[in-house]
Short mmCIF file of C-alpha atoms in Angstrom, two decimals:
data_model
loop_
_atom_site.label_atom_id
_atom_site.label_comp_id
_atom_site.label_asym_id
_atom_site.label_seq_id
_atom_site.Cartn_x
_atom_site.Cartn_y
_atom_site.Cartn_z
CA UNK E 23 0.00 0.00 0.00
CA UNK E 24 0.60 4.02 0.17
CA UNK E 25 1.80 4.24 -3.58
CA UNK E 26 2.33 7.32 -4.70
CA UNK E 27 2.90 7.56 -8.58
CA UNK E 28 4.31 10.74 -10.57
CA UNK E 29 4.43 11.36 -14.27
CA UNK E 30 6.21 11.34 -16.61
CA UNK E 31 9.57 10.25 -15.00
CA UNK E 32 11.64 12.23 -17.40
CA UNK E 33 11.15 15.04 -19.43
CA UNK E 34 13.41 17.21 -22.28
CA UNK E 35 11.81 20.33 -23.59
CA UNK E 36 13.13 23.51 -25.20
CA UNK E 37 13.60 26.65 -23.05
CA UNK E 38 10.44 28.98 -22.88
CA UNK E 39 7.98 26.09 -22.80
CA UNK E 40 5.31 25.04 -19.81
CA UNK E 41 5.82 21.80 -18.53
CA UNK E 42 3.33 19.69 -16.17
CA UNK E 43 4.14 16.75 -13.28
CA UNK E 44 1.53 15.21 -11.93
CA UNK E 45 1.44 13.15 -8.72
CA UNK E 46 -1.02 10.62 -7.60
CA UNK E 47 -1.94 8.91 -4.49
CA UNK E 48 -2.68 5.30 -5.78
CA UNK E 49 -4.04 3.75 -2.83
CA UNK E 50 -5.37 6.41 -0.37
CA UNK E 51 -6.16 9.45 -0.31
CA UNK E 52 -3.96 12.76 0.01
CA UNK E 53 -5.15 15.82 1.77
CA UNK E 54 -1.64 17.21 1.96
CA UNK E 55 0.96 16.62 -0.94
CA UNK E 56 4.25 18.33 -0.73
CA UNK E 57 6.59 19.06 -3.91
CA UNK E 58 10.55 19.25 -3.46
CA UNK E 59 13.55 19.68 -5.96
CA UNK E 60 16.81 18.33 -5.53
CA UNK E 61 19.71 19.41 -7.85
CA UNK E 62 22.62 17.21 -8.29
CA UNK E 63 24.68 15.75 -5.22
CA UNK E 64 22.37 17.98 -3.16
CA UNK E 65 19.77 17.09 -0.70
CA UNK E 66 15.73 17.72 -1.11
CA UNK E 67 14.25 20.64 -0.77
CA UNK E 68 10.29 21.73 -0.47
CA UNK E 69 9.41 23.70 -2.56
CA UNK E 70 5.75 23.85 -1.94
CA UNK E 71 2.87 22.31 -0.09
CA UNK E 72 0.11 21.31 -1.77
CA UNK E 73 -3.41 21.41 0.05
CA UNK E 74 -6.54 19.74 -1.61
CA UNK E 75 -9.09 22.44 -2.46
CA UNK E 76 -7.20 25.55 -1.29
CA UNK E 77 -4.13 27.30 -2.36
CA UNK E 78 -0.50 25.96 -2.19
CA UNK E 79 1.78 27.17 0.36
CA UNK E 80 5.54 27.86 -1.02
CA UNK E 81 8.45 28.26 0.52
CA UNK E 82 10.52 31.26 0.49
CA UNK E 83 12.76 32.04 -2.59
CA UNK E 84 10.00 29.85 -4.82
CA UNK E 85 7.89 31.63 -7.03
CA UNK E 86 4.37 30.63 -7.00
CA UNK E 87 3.93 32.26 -10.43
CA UNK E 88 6.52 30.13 -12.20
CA UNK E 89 5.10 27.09 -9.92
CA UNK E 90 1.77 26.36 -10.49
CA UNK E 91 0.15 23.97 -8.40
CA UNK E 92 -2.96 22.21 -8.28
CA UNK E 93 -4.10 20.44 -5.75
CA UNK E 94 -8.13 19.28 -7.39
CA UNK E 95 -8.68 15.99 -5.52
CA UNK E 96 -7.49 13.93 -2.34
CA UNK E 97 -5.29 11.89 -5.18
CA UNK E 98 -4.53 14.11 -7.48
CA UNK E 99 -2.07 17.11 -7.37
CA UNK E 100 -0.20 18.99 -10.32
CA UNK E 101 2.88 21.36 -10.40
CA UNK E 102 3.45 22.95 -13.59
CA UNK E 103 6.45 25.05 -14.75
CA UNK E 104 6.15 27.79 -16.71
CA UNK E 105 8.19 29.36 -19.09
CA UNK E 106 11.18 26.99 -18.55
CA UNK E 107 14.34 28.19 -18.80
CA UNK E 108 17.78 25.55 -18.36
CA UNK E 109 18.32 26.66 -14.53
CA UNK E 110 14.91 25.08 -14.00
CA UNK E 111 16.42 22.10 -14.86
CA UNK E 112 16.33 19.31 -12.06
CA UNK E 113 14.88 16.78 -9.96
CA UNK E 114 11.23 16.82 -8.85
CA UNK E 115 9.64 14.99 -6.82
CA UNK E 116 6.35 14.70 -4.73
CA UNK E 117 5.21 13.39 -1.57
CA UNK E 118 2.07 12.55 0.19
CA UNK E 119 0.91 11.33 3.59
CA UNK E 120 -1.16 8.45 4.24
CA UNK E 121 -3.50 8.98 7.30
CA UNK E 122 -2.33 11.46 10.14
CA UNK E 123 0.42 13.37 10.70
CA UNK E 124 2.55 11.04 12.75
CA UNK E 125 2.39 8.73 9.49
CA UNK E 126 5.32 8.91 6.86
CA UNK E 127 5.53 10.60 4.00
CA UNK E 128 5.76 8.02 0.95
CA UNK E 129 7.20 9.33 -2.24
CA UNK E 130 7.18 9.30 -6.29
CA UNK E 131 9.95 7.98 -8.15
CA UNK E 132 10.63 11.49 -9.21
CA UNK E 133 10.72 13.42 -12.45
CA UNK E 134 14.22 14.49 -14.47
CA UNK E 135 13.23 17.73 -15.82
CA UNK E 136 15.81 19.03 -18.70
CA UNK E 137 15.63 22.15 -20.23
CA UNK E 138 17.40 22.72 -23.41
CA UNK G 30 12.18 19.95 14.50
CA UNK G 31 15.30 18.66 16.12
CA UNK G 32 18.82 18.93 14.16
CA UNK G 33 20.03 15.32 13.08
CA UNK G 34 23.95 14.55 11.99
CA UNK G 35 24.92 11.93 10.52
CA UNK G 36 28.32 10.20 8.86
CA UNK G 37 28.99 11.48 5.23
CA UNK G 38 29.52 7.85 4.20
CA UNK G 39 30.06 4.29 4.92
CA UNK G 40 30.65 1.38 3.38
CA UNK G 41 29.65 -2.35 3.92
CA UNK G 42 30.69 -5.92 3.16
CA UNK G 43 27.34 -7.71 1.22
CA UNK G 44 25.87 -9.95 3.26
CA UNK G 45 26.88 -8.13 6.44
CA UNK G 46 24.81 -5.96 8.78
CA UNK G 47 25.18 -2.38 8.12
CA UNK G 48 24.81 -0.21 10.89
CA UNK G 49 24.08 3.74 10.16
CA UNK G 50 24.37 6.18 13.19
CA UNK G 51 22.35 9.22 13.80
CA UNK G 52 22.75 11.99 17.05
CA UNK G 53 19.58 14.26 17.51
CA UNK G 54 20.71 15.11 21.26
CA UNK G 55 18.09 18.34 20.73
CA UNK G 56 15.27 15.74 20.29
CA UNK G 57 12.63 16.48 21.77
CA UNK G 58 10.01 14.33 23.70
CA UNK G 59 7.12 14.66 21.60
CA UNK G 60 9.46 14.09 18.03
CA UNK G 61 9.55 10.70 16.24
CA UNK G 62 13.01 9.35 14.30
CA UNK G 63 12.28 8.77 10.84
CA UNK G 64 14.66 7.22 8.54
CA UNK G 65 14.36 6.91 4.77
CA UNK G 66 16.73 5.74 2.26
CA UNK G 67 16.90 7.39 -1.29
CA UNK G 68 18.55 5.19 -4.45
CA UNK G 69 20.22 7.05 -7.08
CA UNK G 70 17.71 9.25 -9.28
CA UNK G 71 14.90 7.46 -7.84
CA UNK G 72 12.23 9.24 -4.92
CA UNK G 73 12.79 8.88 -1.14
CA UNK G 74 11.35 5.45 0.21
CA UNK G 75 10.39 5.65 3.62
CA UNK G 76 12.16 2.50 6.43
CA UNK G 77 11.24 2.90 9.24
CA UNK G 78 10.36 5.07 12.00
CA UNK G 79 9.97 5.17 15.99
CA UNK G 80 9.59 7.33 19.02
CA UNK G 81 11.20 5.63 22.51
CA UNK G 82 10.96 1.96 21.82
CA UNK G 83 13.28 -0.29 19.40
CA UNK G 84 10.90 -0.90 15.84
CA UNK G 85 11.70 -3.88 13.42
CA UNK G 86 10.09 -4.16 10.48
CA UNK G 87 10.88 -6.30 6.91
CA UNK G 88 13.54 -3.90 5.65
CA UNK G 89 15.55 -3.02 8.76
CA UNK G 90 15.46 -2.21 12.63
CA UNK G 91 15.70 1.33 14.41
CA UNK G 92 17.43 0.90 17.68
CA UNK G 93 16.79 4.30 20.02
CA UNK G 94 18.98 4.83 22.95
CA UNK G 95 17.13 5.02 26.18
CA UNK G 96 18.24 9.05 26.54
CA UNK G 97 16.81 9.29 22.96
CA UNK G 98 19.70 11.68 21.90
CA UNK G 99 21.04 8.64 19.09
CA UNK G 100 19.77 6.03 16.80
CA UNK G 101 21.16 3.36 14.79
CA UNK G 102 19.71 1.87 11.57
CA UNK G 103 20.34 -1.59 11.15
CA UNK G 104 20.34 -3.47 7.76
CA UNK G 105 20.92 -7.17 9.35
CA UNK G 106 22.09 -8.49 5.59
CA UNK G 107 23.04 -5.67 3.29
CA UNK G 108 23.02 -6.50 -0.17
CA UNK G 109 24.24 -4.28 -3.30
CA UNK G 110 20.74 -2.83 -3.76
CA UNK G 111 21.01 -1.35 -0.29
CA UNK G 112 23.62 1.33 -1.77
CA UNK G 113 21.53 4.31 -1.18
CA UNK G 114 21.53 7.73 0.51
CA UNK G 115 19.96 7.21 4.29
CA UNK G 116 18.49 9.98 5.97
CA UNK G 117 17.67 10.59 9.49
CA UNK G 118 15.09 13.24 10.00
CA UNK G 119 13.05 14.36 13.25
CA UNK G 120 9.97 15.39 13.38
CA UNK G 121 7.42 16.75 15.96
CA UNK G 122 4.65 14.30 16.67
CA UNK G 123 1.37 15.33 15.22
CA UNK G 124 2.92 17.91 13.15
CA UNK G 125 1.20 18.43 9.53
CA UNK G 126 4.54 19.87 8.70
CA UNK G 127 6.82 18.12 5.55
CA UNK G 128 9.74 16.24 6.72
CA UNK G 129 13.23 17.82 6.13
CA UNK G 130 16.05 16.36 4.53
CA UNK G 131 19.77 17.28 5.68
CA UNK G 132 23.09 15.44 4.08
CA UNK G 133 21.93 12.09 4.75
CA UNK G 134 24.57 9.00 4.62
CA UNK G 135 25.73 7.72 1.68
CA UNK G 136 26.14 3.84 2.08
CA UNK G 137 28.40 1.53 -0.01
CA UNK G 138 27.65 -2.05 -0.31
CA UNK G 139 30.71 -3.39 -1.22
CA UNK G 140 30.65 -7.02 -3.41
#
């Protein structure tokens, strides 16, 4: 159980273009998702947390204009980036919690993002 | 949430146990240890967590002193797929907040 699966794993698209990552809770549902980025040799950081119905909270230094996220059902959350440019180029990957907040967080396998 | 450190690296004969350190001497008495393991280019996958008493569970055991300031993940028979990142992270029980990655350890099954 407590699958959480994000698509597409890996992504190359030219500078300037929008690109979208979605995240799913397979097996349960996900009031709370959370969206990090790690760049290379470097450890994860949030970037955002993503709360079913309501607006995402971002952390600071993330713009929540170039970060969209969606959040429209307890399985289903989106992060788009907009107008790509190469330094958005990295690691993403999403979490959710299963059940209350002293459960873990389970995580998606993650999405290469390249910008050309 | 408390301040974990852990051992940049450390390697491990396959088929031994590997056992991965952790100080949170801050911890406090309402904050679970959490430890999650992350293989290269692939998302975090959760191990195992605990708050006071020893846990086992399929993948490993969490062994927490009885002052709570350290913790030691044990792999009882590491194997090569074991060579991961392992993180240690505290985290306030109850607390809606994400969990926060430091450094982590980087363990080396060795063949």
């Amino acid at each position: 159980g407590a699958v959480v699966s994000q698509h597409p794993s890996r992504v190359i698209c030219k500078s300037g273009t929008s690109v979208k990552i979605e995240c799913r809770s397979l097996d349960f549902q996900a009031t709370t998702m959370f969206w990090y980025r790690q760049f290379p040799k470097q450890s994860l950081m949030l970037m955002a947390t993503s709360n079913e119905g309501s607006k995402a909270t971002y952390e600071q230094g993330v713009e929540k204009d170039k970060f969209l996220i969606n959040h429209a059902s307890l399985t289903l959350s989106t992060l788009t980036v907009t107008s790509a440019h190469p330094e958005d180029s990295s690691f993403y990957i999403c979490s959710a919690r299963q059940g209350g907040n002293n459960q873990p967080q389970h995580f998606g396998d993650g999405t290469r993002l390249s910008i050309l | 949430d408390a301040k974990t450190t852990q051992p940049t690296s450390m390697d491990c004969a396959e088929g031994r146990a590997a056992n991965l350190p952790c100080n949170h001497s801050t911890i406090s008495g309402n904050e679970y240890v959490y430890w999650y393991r992350q293989i290269h280019s692939q998302g975090p996958q959760y191990i195992i967590h605990g708050l006071k008493n020893n846990e086992t569970n399929e993948m490993a055991s969490l062994i927490i002193t009885e002052d709570r300031k350290s913790s030691t993940l044990i792999l009882p028979h590491a194997t090569l797929r074991d060579t991961a990142v392992y993180y240690c992270i505290v985290r306030v029980m109850g607390s809606a907040r994400q969990l926060t990655f430091g450094s982590g350890t980087q363990l080396t099954v060795l063949p």
